[in-house]
Amino acid sequence: MRSNTADADLNFIAEALPAFISEAHEQLQTIEQLLLELEECPGDRELLDALFRCAHTVKGSAGIFGLDEVVAFTHHVETLLDKMREGAVTLGPALSTLLLECKDQVLHLVDCANQEGGDSAQDLEVRADLITQLYAAMGTSAAHPSQSVPEPLADNTQSSANGGCWLISVCFGAECFRNGMDPLSIIRYLGTLGSVEAIACDLALVPPLDQLDPESCHLGFELRLQTLAERNVIEEAFSFVRDDCTLRLIAPSAALVDYEQLLEAMPDRPLLGDILVKIGAVSAAQLAAGLHTQQQARGTPGAVIPRLGDVLQQQAGVAPEVVSAALSKQGKREASTGADDNRYIRVQADRLDEVINLLGELVIAAAGAALQARQTRHSELIESNQHIGRLIDEIRNGTLQLRMVPIGETFSRFRRVVRDTASALNKDVVLEIVGGETELDKSVVERIADPLMHLVRNGLDHGLETPAERIAAGKTPTGTLVLSARHESGSILIRIEDDGRGINRDRVLQRAWDRGLVEKGVTPNDADILKLIFEPGFSTAEQVTNLSGRGVGMDVVRRNIEALRGTVVVSSTQGVGSQINIRLPLTLAIIDGFLVSVGSSKFIFPLDTVVEVIENRATASARDAHGRSVVELRGEVLPVVCLRSLYGLDSLAPDRVSVVVVQCSTGPFGVLVDALLGQHQTVIKPLGRLFKTLRGISGSSILGNGEVALIFDVVSLGQLACEPPALRTSHLQLTAESHPNAQLSPERQAS
């Protein structure tokens, strides 16, 4: 039996360890954010308490899994944090740096939890040095900083008459099993703290067998624990499931009000005796004796049957107030069945991605079914398909919403980057975050983190000046770096802005001349000069440092952003600062589109970018001074682009066309199309290698009849509409030279 128990414990640890590692990462990330916030307000008690709780949670969770090194090292950190809460130690820049290094060390220990082999001698030396610094910050010394902390519970494994008897009431949440936790392992762990004198399982929480979900936890326990341990030590046993259970502790010296509060918090139970036994007011034997007395009265003709509460008051000495509170609890009924509506569950990202992919195929299949229904002209079949389409719309919106996460969490991670990088560069920098609540597809958030990291570090190195340089330029000694996000025209706009020295256009142009990127003597406009910084290998740094100077990075940033169907634009004023705007789609999976056709070719606009449509307009359009095609719209001149001439589509132009007016970051423009085919659910498919350099196109989609439609990159298409024809032709020729088949029409290449 002992062997089976040991095997069960090992299996529990192996299965639950990944969940612990994930949870520990979140807690450690929170520790980092709290430390950075505390640097701005060192005496904030709420932040200090939250910081201590995070460290305590990591330590307690690690203890459940037997990760002694994590427990030992975190204990030293926790000791210092406790001193900070007491006011004995004040947080300063040096201490904050030390605690951040300790956080990194705990993270290293957590990541090594499921790896074989011990730490290297260098790791042990680093850890010992950190512990020495921790105790030095407290004004004491650690006699053996490299050794693990002795278990504080060693003396509590024996049952002592001098120990107190704690009443513990715990109700585990329904998601406990799914989160990889075993409640019985926690109960067994309590036995190492002392002696479990009595334990009872709360059967009232178990639903009827036909309603029982084997993956949901319905366990609740009331137990008496004889121990010398303090309250925080007992609570530590539940730290890993603290957010997924309801825990009540009543100390040996508890007052009557504690029992009343426990009664109020307990689930509703129908039997008074069960309630009193559960809270420890009477023992099972005392309840049995009281019931026996009550039963004897029932068997006596003419006798008054006493109430059980009165019997227990007389025989077991239960306080009348406790009985009254128990009766009140017994009489209550559940107010609602939706108390757990706000529960959260963890879902693996790849499972959610699979659902999104299947949803995309469902959208395509539904479009095909709707097309066939319209061709049959069967009204009932058409109506049924329309109903299915509406349901798919709701499923799509709800499913895509599951992947939307606030970008603020990603922004917050840069606080540490800004702090450490600015310190290494001897600069004073304040990071401001605006619009952190803006939501974006999780896959986009994950893939934009690295480009943002490079842009932030680049701004700190190249953009912002040292305090002395800023004072000499008439600025405040502290520079400001702003990370902001907001929704705009169906996309998200991320902005990295600083109040530094700006970009030296003369230096950029000179470097471009030297490298042959621009013909010597030719001076492009400011926007084109700023675009040069994204060329491969381009750098204006005078010397190579750990952060920059090798010309590697900005071209990768642009390539990664464009791979997300996004754009990046730089603007700068020398001596004032720089601004980098990144525009990204909200999702990479399914969008609402507006379907149009030019000849036999089909194209899709993102619906959010379409402003209006002008139907049945003559094909003739005017030319402006630069030779661009334009049309008049309510007294304003609107640049337009003809897809037939732009992509060389071999179809006859109709007598009259429609103009789709589209809004992008550079302003409104028009697109000439032959036919308007209406709104269309668009499942985005990636382009093949042949289309990677095709301007104005960002993706493709499969229509219900199996045809391929190309999805517009509205920003790139707007740039083409505003370019003079000669420049536009040169760009398209470059595309044709890099891909010999690019002169074919897009639909031919796709086929």
XYZ file of C-alpha atoms in Angstrom:
751
model
C 0.000 0.000 0.000
C 2.830 2.392 0.828
C 4.412 1.660 -2.530
C 1.163 2.500 -4.312
C 0.905 5.755 -2.378
C 4.484 6.682 -3.234
C 3.869 5.914 -6.912
C 0.724 8.033 -6.841
C 2.685 10.937 -5.365
C 5.360 10.621 -8.040
C 2.729 10.514 -10.780
C 1.022 13.555 -9.308
C 4.297 15.498 -9.257
C 5.186 14.514 -12.815
C 1.768 15.528 -14.136
C 1.397 18.728 -12.128
C 4.977 20.021 -12.465
C 4.400 21.762 -15.843
C 1.446 23.607 -14.320
C 3.639 24.687 -11.391
C 6.362 25.940 -13.756
C 3.831 27.943 -15.763
C 2.282 29.404 -12.606
C 5.720 30.197 -11.172
C 6.664 32.075 -14.341
C 3.568 34.240 -13.951
C 4.292 34.903 -10.278
C 7.932 35.791 -11.007
C 6.881 38.120 -13.813
C 4.530 39.801 -11.340
C 7.410 40.107 -8.848
C 9.453 41.924 -11.482
C 6.628 44.344 -12.265
C 5.974 45.034 -8.574
C 9.660 45.766 -7.928
C 9.715 48.245 -10.793
C 6.558 49.917 -9.469
C 8.038 50.045 -5.966
C 11.033 51.992 -7.300
C 8.607 54.855 -7.968
C 6.839 54.577 -4.585
C 9.090 52.570 -2.200
C 6.804 52.778 0.828
C 3.580 51.538 -0.785
C 2.319 48.906 1.665
C -0.070 47.284 -0.812
C 2.734 46.733 -3.317
C 5.007 45.366 -0.590
C 2.310 42.956 0.594
C 1.623 41.819 -2.970
C 5.356 41.303 -3.536
C 5.654 39.204 -0.381
C 2.612 37.109 -1.326
C 4.063 36.325 -4.752
C 7.371 35.179 -3.280
C 5.535 33.192 -0.596
C 3.362 31.502 -3.217
C 6.378 30.433 -5.272
C 8.078 29.093 -2.160
C 5.010 27.224 -0.931
C 4.255 25.722 -4.340
C 7.853 24.594 -4.725
C 7.643 22.938 -1.309
C 4.725 20.772 -2.442
C 6.881 19.438 -5.272
C 9.945 18.902 -3.107
C 12.016 21.554 -4.911
C 14.280 22.212 -1.957
C 16.660 24.577 -3.745
C 13.789 26.848 -4.821
C 12.335 26.791 -1.298
C 15.706 27.465 0.331
C 16.730 30.381 -1.858
C 13.268 31.954 -1.949
C 13.154 31.751 1.857
C 16.122 34.155 2.050
C 14.408 36.534 -0.378
C 11.186 36.253 1.621
C 13.056 37.157 4.812
C 14.263 40.400 3.275
C 10.818 41.205 1.889
C 9.362 40.707 5.364
C 11.890 43.211 6.734
C 10.785 45.656 4.048
C 7.150 45.219 5.087
C 8.102 45.942 8.694
C 9.898 49.105 7.603
C 13.287 47.878 8.814
C 14.720 47.949 5.274
C 14.012 50.607 2.634
C 14.005 49.817 -1.055
C 16.594 51.737 -3.059
C 18.039 51.353 -6.571
C 20.817 49.000 -5.399
C 18.448 46.805 -3.394
C 15.962 46.743 -6.269
C 18.715 45.560 -8.600
C 19.650 42.850 -6.100
C 16.059 41.628 -5.809
C 15.683 41.573 -9.594
C 18.817 39.426 -9.800
C 17.338 37.141 -7.135
C 14.154 36.891 -9.164
C 16.222 35.816 -12.167
C 17.937 33.193 -10.014
C 14.602 31.799 -8.797
C 13.451 31.669 -12.416
C 16.587 29.713 -13.288
C 15.933 27.251 -10.450
C 12.301 26.813 -11.530
C 13.319 26.161 -15.141
C 15.814 23.551 -13.916
C 13.127 21.793 -11.859
C 12.401 19.113 -14.457
C 15.982 18.723 -15.632
C 18.361 16.056 -14.472
C 21.662 16.896 -12.818
C 22.544 19.433 -10.160
C 23.685 23.017 -10.416
C 27.164 23.846 -11.586
C 29.736 25.205 -9.166
C 29.317 28.613 -10.764
C 25.556 28.576 -10.113
C 26.114 27.687 -6.469
C 28.672 30.461 -6.143
C 26.328 33.029 -7.692
C 23.509 31.957 -5.386
C 25.735 32.098 -2.304
C 26.879 35.598 -3.252
C 23.279 36.769 -3.676
C 22.297 35.349 -0.270
C 25.257 37.131 1.328
C 24.129 40.405 -0.254
C 20.561 39.839 0.963
C 21.649 39.491 4.574
C 24.048 42.404 4.203
C 21.084 44.517 3.116
C 19.329 43.453 6.331
C 22.374 44.376 8.398
C 23.094 40.772 9.412
C 25.243 37.958 8.098
C 24.348 34.468 6.939
C 26.495 31.856 8.609
C 26.024 29.330 5.834
C 24.471 31.143 2.904
C 25.068 28.315 0.464
C 23.157 25.785 2.516
C 19.466 25.135 2.304
C 17.217 26.484 5.009
C 16.450 23.880 7.690
C 12.854 22.747 7.469
C 10.893 24.881 9.945
C 8.378 22.112 10.398
C 10.740 19.421 11.643
C 9.408 19.595 15.219
C 5.785 19.584 14.095
C 5.674 16.022 12.809
C 4.939 14.726 16.276
C 1.635 15.080 18.076
C 2.177 17.196 21.139
C -0.185 17.895 23.975
C 1.166 21.422 24.021
C 0.244 21.942 20.382
C -2.973 23.583 19.314
C -5.841 21.871 17.527
C -6.739 23.744 14.334
C -10.036 23.326 12.531
C -9.522 23.361 8.762
C -12.402 23.614 6.294
C -11.467 23.428 2.621
C -13.612 23.174 -0.505
C -11.640 22.543 -3.706
C -12.751 24.186 -6.943
C -14.251 22.292 -9.863
C -11.176 22.992 -12.050
C -8.722 21.521 -9.540
C -8.214 18.244 -11.439
C -7.953 19.973 -14.799
C -5.239 22.224 -13.402
C -3.211 19.143 -12.481
C -3.711 19.195 -8.718
C -4.476 16.270 -6.405
C -6.344 17.389 -3.236
C -5.449 14.164 -1.388
C -1.741 14.912 -1.792
C -2.297 18.239 -0.039
C -4.220 16.544 2.759
C -1.388 14.021 3.152
C 1.086 16.907 3.278
C -0.811 18.352 6.232
C 0.059 15.169 8.116
C 3.724 16.215 8.016
C 2.864 19.364 9.972
C 1.475 17.489 12.945
C -1.261 14.947 13.609
C -4.623 14.817 11.790
C -6.971 13.976 14.687
C -10.173 13.737 12.633
C -11.243 14.206 9.037
C -14.591 14.171 7.227
C -15.403 14.449 3.544
C -18.218 16.806 2.619
C -20.586 14.499 0.730
C -23.072 17.316 0.204
C -20.784 18.689 -2.501
C -20.936 15.492 -4.561
C -23.706 15.642 -7.210
C -25.952 12.690 -8.111
C -24.188 9.945 -10.037
C -26.000 10.696 -13.306
C -24.805 14.317 -13.078
C -21.245 13.571 -11.997
C -18.484 14.931 -14.237
C -15.381 12.754 -13.653
C -13.074 15.593 -14.716
C -14.527 18.047 -12.192
C -13.540 18.126 -8.526
C -16.331 17.921 -5.948
C -14.195 17.406 -2.850
C -14.461 19.266 0.415
C -12.941 18.334 3.767
C -13.235 19.354 7.393
C -10.415 18.167 9.607
C -8.757 18.755 12.960
C -4.992 19.233 12.882
C -2.934 19.004 16.064
C 0.204 21.011 15.345
C 2.704 23.552 16.604
C 2.727 25.266 13.212
C 1.658 28.865 12.751
C -1.270 29.924 10.567
C 0.929 30.981 7.641
C 2.650 27.580 7.613
C -0.707 25.772 7.417
C -1.919 28.135 4.677
C 1.302 27.473 2.790
C 0.202 23.879 2.222
C -2.669 25.219 0.095
C -0.692 27.947 -1.674
C -0.613 26.192 -5.039
C -4.425 25.862 -5.118
C -5.181 29.019 -3.141
C -7.022 30.604 -6.072
C -8.931 27.390 -6.765
C -10.289 26.545 -3.328
C -12.214 28.014 -0.426
C -10.146 27.723 2.754
C -11.168 28.482 6.322
C -8.915 28.110 9.363
C -10.065 28.360 12.959
C -7.278 28.678 15.515
C -7.296 26.757 18.810
C -8.158 29.954 20.680
C -10.928 30.975 18.267
C -13.810 33.089 19.454
C -17.491 32.370 18.851
C -17.598 34.857 15.989
C -15.060 32.729 14.075
C -17.425 29.762 14.157
C -20.296 31.943 13.018
C -18.258 33.219 10.084
C -17.352 29.658 9.159
C -21.006 28.682 9.214
C -21.879 31.589 6.972
C -19.205 30.638 4.456
C -20.062 26.919 4.322
C -22.235 25.503 1.529
C -25.874 24.940 2.468
C -26.467 21.584 4.203
C -29.828 20.124 5.179
C -28.935 18.474 8.516
C -28.187 20.417 11.677
C -26.075 17.623 13.175
C -23.884 17.448 10.070
C -23.274 21.170 10.250
C -22.188 21.035 13.902
C -19.894 18.057 13.260
C -18.365 19.705 10.204
C -17.383 22.825 12.106
C -16.080 20.833 15.076
C -18.699 22.033 17.562
C -19.528 18.418 18.455
C -17.933 15.071 17.762
C -19.591 12.292 15.808
C -20.038 10.341 19.066
C -21.736 13.287 20.771
C -24.061 13.687 17.777
C -24.916 9.976 17.852
C -25.727 10.231 21.577
C -27.963 13.249 20.950
C -29.797 11.488 18.125
C -30.268 8.455 20.360
C -31.841 10.624 23.056
C -34.126 12.196 20.466
C -35.091 8.738 19.121
C -35.961 7.472 22.595
C -38.349 10.406 23.021
C -40.046 9.504 19.733
C -40.639 5.972 21.041
C -42.322 7.199 24.220
C -46.092 7.789 23.778
C -47.130 11.325 24.702
C -43.558 12.524 25.216
C -42.463 15.867 23.838
C -39.750 15.276 21.256
C -36.875 17.635 22.078
C -35.127 19.565 19.388
C -31.684 18.255 18.493
C -30.131 21.645 19.127
C -31.488 21.710 22.680
C -30.256 18.141 23.284
C -26.743 18.976 22.113
C -26.688 22.120 24.253
C -27.508 20.044 27.339
C -25.435 16.931 26.620
C -22.450 18.274 24.647
C -22.319 21.830 25.991
C -22.726 23.475 22.588
C -23.154 27.226 22.937
C -26.703 28.443 22.136
C -25.274 31.060 19.758
C -23.544 28.343 17.699
C -26.770 26.323 17.463
C -28.695 29.435 16.454
C -26.180 30.265 13.708
C -26.274 26.653 12.461
C -30.089 26.684 12.322
C -29.950 29.932 10.356
C -27.547 28.361 7.905
C -29.726 25.263 7.625
C -32.723 27.336 6.663
C -31.030 29.134 3.803
C -31.357 27.978 0.204
C -29.041 28.578 -2.663
C -29.732 32.004 -4.119
C -28.601 31.053 -7.589
C -26.822 28.321 -9.502
C -24.549 30.679 -11.382
C -22.029 31.432 -8.664
C -19.219 29.958 -10.720
C -19.970 31.821 -13.958
C -16.730 33.770 -13.689
C -14.434 30.785 -13.497
C -11.385 30.603 -15.696
C -9.894 27.554 -17.347
C -6.507 27.109 -18.970
C -6.519 25.941 -22.566
C -3.419 25.017 -24.512
C -2.797 27.483 -27.340
C -2.332 24.789 -29.985
C -5.780 23.380 -29.200
C -7.308 26.799 -29.702
C -5.376 27.232 -32.955
C -6.770 23.924 -34.172
C -10.305 25.124 -33.425
C -9.620 28.348 -35.367
C -8.331 26.375 -38.353
C -11.388 24.112 -38.333
C -13.602 27.180 -38.051
C -11.937 28.607 -41.157
C -12.701 25.433 -43.093
C -16.277 25.579 -41.796
C -16.639 29.135 -43.099
C -15.416 28.071 -46.551
C -17.720 25.040 -46.597
C -20.691 27.174 -45.502
C -19.981 29.652 -48.291
C -20.034 26.797 -50.813
C -23.288 25.441 -49.400
C -24.881 28.908 -49.510
C -23.831 29.315 -53.153
C -25.352 25.982 -54.120
C -28.540 26.836 -52.223
C -28.906 30.099 -54.177
C -28.377 28.244 -57.444
C -31.222 25.837 -56.624
C -33.536 28.816 -55.921
C -35.173 26.710 -53.210
C -36.442 29.285 -50.723
C -36.479 27.006 -47.665
C -32.984 25.725 -48.401
C -31.727 29.277 -48.859
C -33.306 30.334 -45.559
C -31.754 27.362 -43.734
C -28.317 28.199 -45.106
C -28.736 31.831 -44.078
C -29.560 30.701 -40.541
C -26.484 28.455 -40.492
C -24.428 31.382 -41.762
C -25.619 33.609 -38.913
C -24.735 30.922 -36.369
C -21.286 30.523 -37.907
C -20.829 34.297 -37.660
C -21.569 34.166 -33.931
C -19.285 31.160 -33.424
C -16.535 32.923 -35.362
C -16.797 36.128 -33.346
C -16.895 34.253 -30.047
C -14.004 31.951 -30.929
C -11.770 34.728 -32.212
C -12.499 36.686 -29.041
C -10.965 33.830 -27.042
C -7.593 34.625 -28.598
C -7.759 38.357 -27.926
C -5.463 39.456 -25.100
C -4.499 42.920 -23.806
C -1.187 44.122 -25.162
C -0.407 45.808 -21.838
C 1.164 42.622 -20.458
C 3.689 42.660 -23.312
C 4.342 46.368 -22.801
C 4.909 45.872 -19.075
C 7.723 43.420 -19.726
C 9.743 46.264 -21.197
C 9.951 48.060 -17.857
C 12.826 45.811 -16.846
C 14.453 46.210 -20.282
C 14.258 50.000 -20.079
C 15.564 50.033 -16.510
C 18.563 47.764 -17.120
C 19.483 49.195 -20.534
C 19.240 52.797 -19.360
C 21.394 51.932 -16.353
C 24.014 50.318 -18.591
C 24.054 53.428 -20.806
C 24.140 55.849 -17.831
C 20.860 57.418 -18.883
C 17.778 58.431 -16.916
C 14.673 57.171 -18.705
C 11.008 56.977 -17.746
C 8.791 54.460 -19.565
C 5.169 55.466 -20.084
C 2.555 52.929 -21.206
C -0.650 54.137 -22.863
C -3.524 51.960 -24.076
C -2.365 48.756 -22.408
C -5.967 47.515 -22.344
C -6.073 47.412 -26.175
C -6.750 43.838 -27.268
C -4.949 41.978 -30.029
C -4.802 38.411 -31.289
C -2.517 36.350 -29.046
C -0.536 35.041 -32.013
C 0.158 38.620 -33.140
C 1.169 39.658 -29.616
C 3.657 36.797 -29.366
C 5.251 37.546 -32.734
C 5.473 41.315 -32.250
C 7.388 41.049 -28.954
C 10.837 40.644 -30.554
C 10.479 43.559 -33.028
C 9.258 45.761 -30.186
C 12.216 44.704 -28.057
C 14.659 45.801 -30.759
C 12.884 49.122 -31.349
C 12.825 49.910 -27.627
C 16.510 49.119 -27.199
C 17.310 51.078 -30.357
C 15.451 54.105 -29.009
C 17.324 53.888 -25.717
C 20.719 53.596 -27.438
C 20.392 55.904 -30.459
C 17.467 58.137 -29.612
C 17.690 59.277 -26.000
C 20.637 61.318 -24.737
C 22.575 61.173 -21.483
C 21.483 63.584 -18.715
C 24.412 65.912 -19.481
C 23.558 66.012 -23.193
C 19.902 66.689 -22.452
C 20.708 69.544 -20.078
C 23.037 71.051 -22.686
C 20.194 70.837 -25.226
C 17.816 72.637 -22.842
C 15.846 69.508 -21.901
C 15.087 67.839 -18.605
C 17.779 65.334 -17.561
C 15.269 62.464 -17.622
C 14.209 61.181 -21.031
C 10.793 59.754 -21.799
C 9.982 56.663 -23.829
C 6.296 56.098 -24.592
C 4.740 52.787 -25.646
C 1.148 53.206 -26.781
C -1.515 51.187 -28.572
C -4.970 51.922 -29.922
C -7.482 50.594 -32.420
C -7.696 52.513 -35.669
C -9.526 51.692 -38.924
C -9.893 47.992 -38.232
C -6.278 47.545 -37.203
C -4.100 48.267 -34.189
C -1.606 51.111 -34.102
C 1.429 50.582 -31.861
C 3.643 53.612 -31.347
C 7.157 53.852 -29.887
C 7.951 57.494 -29.181
C 10.879 59.235 -27.490
C 11.890 62.840 -26.788
C 15.525 62.281 -27.722
C 17.892 63.639 -30.325
C 15.957 62.422 -33.347
C 17.419 60.978 -36.551
C 20.249 62.874 -38.245
C 19.114 62.852 -41.872
C 22.455 64.137 -43.161
C 24.305 61.252 -41.517
C 21.780 58.720 -42.836
C 22.088 60.129 -46.365
C 25.891 60.185 -46.226
C 25.977 56.554 -45.112
C 23.548 55.650 -47.912
C 25.833 57.361 -50.447
C 28.862 55.537 -49.047
C 27.140 52.146 -49.306
C 25.706 52.814 -52.754
C 22.094 52.677 -51.616
C 21.487 56.107 -53.138
C 23.311 57.636 -56.082
C 25.796 60.252 -54.881
C 24.470 63.761 -55.169
C 20.837 62.606 -55.208
C 18.803 63.773 -52.189
C 15.505 61.905 -51.727
C 12.644 63.380 -49.719
C 12.648 63.078 -45.939
C 10.319 60.069 -45.844
C 12.511 58.070 -48.234
C 15.643 59.013 -46.288
C 14.120 57.661 -43.073
C 13.175 54.421 -44.831
C 16.884 53.789 -45.463
C 17.420 52.791 -41.825
C 15.502 49.562 -42.593
C 17.994 48.502 -45.273
C 20.007 45.339 -44.437
C 23.313 46.123 -42.750
C 22.554 49.836 -42.421
C 23.851 51.586 -39.293
C 24.887 55.118 -38.381
C 26.564 54.133 -35.095
C 30.102 55.403 -34.720
C 31.211 52.295 -32.843
C 29.973 48.781 -32.235
C 28.468 48.151 -28.772
C 26.593 45.337 -27.084
C 23.365 47.004 -28.177
C 23.966 48.245 -31.715
C 26.365 49.219 -34.427
C 26.487 46.086 -36.572
C 23.586 47.018 -38.847
C 21.604 43.956 -37.839
C 18.076 44.413 -36.607
C 16.004 47.102 -38.299
C 15.677 45.152 -41.555
C 14.623 42.101 -39.516
C 12.105 44.282 -37.663
C 10.504 45.398 -40.918
C 10.526 41.870 -42.337
C 8.860 40.420 -39.220
C 6.215 43.140 -39.144
C 5.429 42.727 -42.834
C 5.145 38.968 -42.282
C 2.239 39.841 -39.944
C 0.611 41.856 -42.772
C 1.664 45.011 -40.947
C 3.570 48.176 -41.800
C 6.186 50.254 -39.991
C 6.692 53.983 -40.581
C 9.305 56.248 -38.993
C 8.977 59.979 -38.443
C 11.530 62.154 -36.687
C 12.375 65.747 -35.876
C 16.039 66.326 -35.178
C 16.610 67.567 -31.645
C 12.988 66.854 -30.653
C 12.510 63.111 -30.908
C 11.401 60.163 -33.025
C 8.192 58.239 -33.551
C 7.780 54.732 -34.969
C 4.278 53.652 -35.952
C 3.507 49.962 -36.374
C 0.141 49.091 -37.877
C -1.043 45.500 -37.517
C -4.239 43.566 -38.272
C -6.292 42.601 -35.230
C -6.271 38.936 -36.206
C -4.449 36.664 -38.611
C -7.270 34.160 -39.087
C -10.695 35.348 -40.258
C -11.927 38.835 -41.148
C -15.021 40.480 -42.599
C -14.263 41.367 -46.194
C -15.814 43.240 -49.118
C -15.640 41.165 -52.319
C -15.178 42.832 -55.732
C -14.216 41.655 -59.195
C -12.175 42.980 -62.102
C -12.853 40.831 -65.133
C -12.672 37.240 -63.920
C -10.357 38.137 -61.026
C -11.700 38.440 -57.479
C -10.310 40.747 -54.799
C -11.220 41.370 -51.148
C -10.977 44.582 -49.118
C -10.943 44.362 -45.299
C -14.444 45.618 -44.565
C -13.307 47.998 -41.822
C -11.276 49.993 -44.348
C -14.128 50.563 -46.821
C -15.684 54.022 -46.418
C -18.192 54.163 -49.279
C -18.862 52.965 -52.833
C -19.611 55.010 -55.944
C -21.470 52.859 -58.497
C -21.849 53.143 -62.279
C -19.255 55.805 -62.914
C -17.667 56.449 -66.289
C -14.272 54.751 -66.680
C -12.537 57.974 -67.694
C -10.572 59.628 -64.908
C -8.605 62.841 -64.821
C -4.860 63.258 -64.274
C -3.222 65.566 -61.785
C 0.070 67.432 -62.188
C 2.054 64.296 -61.284
C 0.238 62.153 -63.818
C -1.760 60.234 -61.191
C -5.340 59.149 -61.885
C -7.856 61.088 -59.819
C -11.621 61.513 -59.600
C -13.737 64.238 -58.063
C -15.643 63.336 -54.908
C -17.851 66.038 -53.401
C -15.516 68.808 -54.572
C -12.353 67.001 -53.422
C -9.704 65.340 -55.566
C -9.400 61.613 -54.779
C -6.441 59.572 -56.089
C -7.523 56.283 -57.641
C -5.800 53.131 -58.781
C -6.945 50.938 -61.675
C -6.383 47.291 -60.832
C -6.622 46.252 -64.480
C -3.620 48.351 -65.481
C -1.771 47.901 -62.168
C -1.658 44.113 -62.346
C -1.964 43.699 -66.131
C -5.288 41.835 -66.043
C -6.139 40.707 -69.575
C -9.858 41.494 -69.687
C -11.870 44.134 -71.502
C -12.753 47.239 -69.519
C -16.502 47.854 -69.121
C -18.182 51.103 -70.111
C -18.912 52.000 -66.512
C -17.120 51.017 -63.300
C -17.512 51.421 -59.556
C -15.133 53.213 -57.223
C -14.482 51.691 -53.794
C -13.367 54.488 -51.452
C -10.894 53.139 -48.908
C -9.350 54.806 -45.839
C -5.776 54.109 -44.718
C -3.129 55.863 -42.632
C -2.030 58.065 -45.583
C -5.601 59.202 -46.300
C -8.534 58.116 -48.499
C -8.108 56.799 -52.031
C -10.251 55.012 -54.598
C -9.998 51.685 -56.399
C -11.676 51.113 -59.777
C -13.519 47.761 -59.931
C -15.927 46.175 -62.403
C -18.466 44.632 -60.009
C -19.395 44.781 -56.321
C -20.090 41.332 -54.862
C -20.881 42.346 -51.284
C -19.741 41.373 -47.802
C -17.824 38.132 -47.467
C -16.423 36.173 -44.539
C -12.755 35.883 -45.401
C -10.522 33.075 -44.225
C -6.991 34.374 -44.653
C -4.517 32.070 -46.366
C -0.820 32.943 -46.716
C 0.648 33.905 -50.070
C 3.131 31.687 -51.848
C 6.749 32.706 -52.410
C 5.863 34.034 -55.861
C 3.685 36.759 -54.341
C 5.978 37.875 -51.501
C 7.080 41.018 -53.392
C 3.720 41.769 -55.046
C 2.741 45.190 -53.742
C -0.796 45.816 -52.611
C -1.616 42.180 -51.795
C -1.327 40.676 -48.300
C -3.039 37.296 -48.530
C -5.553 35.103 -50.306
C -8.836 33.390 -49.598
C -10.860 30.531 -51.078
C -14.390 31.365 -52.149
C -17.391 29.060 -51.904
C -17.083 28.003 -55.561
C -13.410 27.128 -55.144
C -12.027 30.275 -56.777
C -9.094 32.150 -55.269
C -9.541 35.781 -54.210
C -6.621 38.024 -53.315
C -6.801 40.145 -50.155
C -5.609 43.740 -50.423
C -2.901 45.273 -48.273
C -4.718 48.595 -48.034
C -1.720 50.647 -46.830
C 0.544 49.413 -49.636
C -2.243 49.848 -52.187
C -2.751 53.422 -50.956
C 0.939 54.156 -51.510
C 0.612 52.865 -55.074
C -2.413 55.095 -55.650
C -0.462 58.160 -54.500
C 2.720 57.388 -56.471
C 3.364 58.882 -59.916
C 2.905 56.276 -62.693
C 6.629 56.269 -63.584
C 7.697 55.360 -60.025
C 4.916 52.784 -59.755
C 6.022 51.146 -63.031
C 9.632 50.929 -61.862
C 8.548 49.154 -58.687
C 6.483 46.643 -60.643
C 9.388 46.050 -63.051
C 11.623 45.219 -60.088
C 9.019 42.676 -59.011
C 8.955 41.125 -62.490
C 12.745 40.890 -62.584
C 12.961 39.177 -59.187
C 10.186 36.714 -60.171
C 10.107 35.845 -63.895
C 6.466 34.711 -63.700
C 5.276 37.895 -62.011
C 4.060 39.394 -65.300
C 1.230 36.863 -65.226
C -2.041 38.036 -63.779
C -2.459 37.159 -60.068
C -5.257 34.658 -60.618
C -3.153 32.788 -63.209
C -0.220 32.617 -60.803
C -2.487 31.355 -58.025
C -3.838 28.609 -60.256
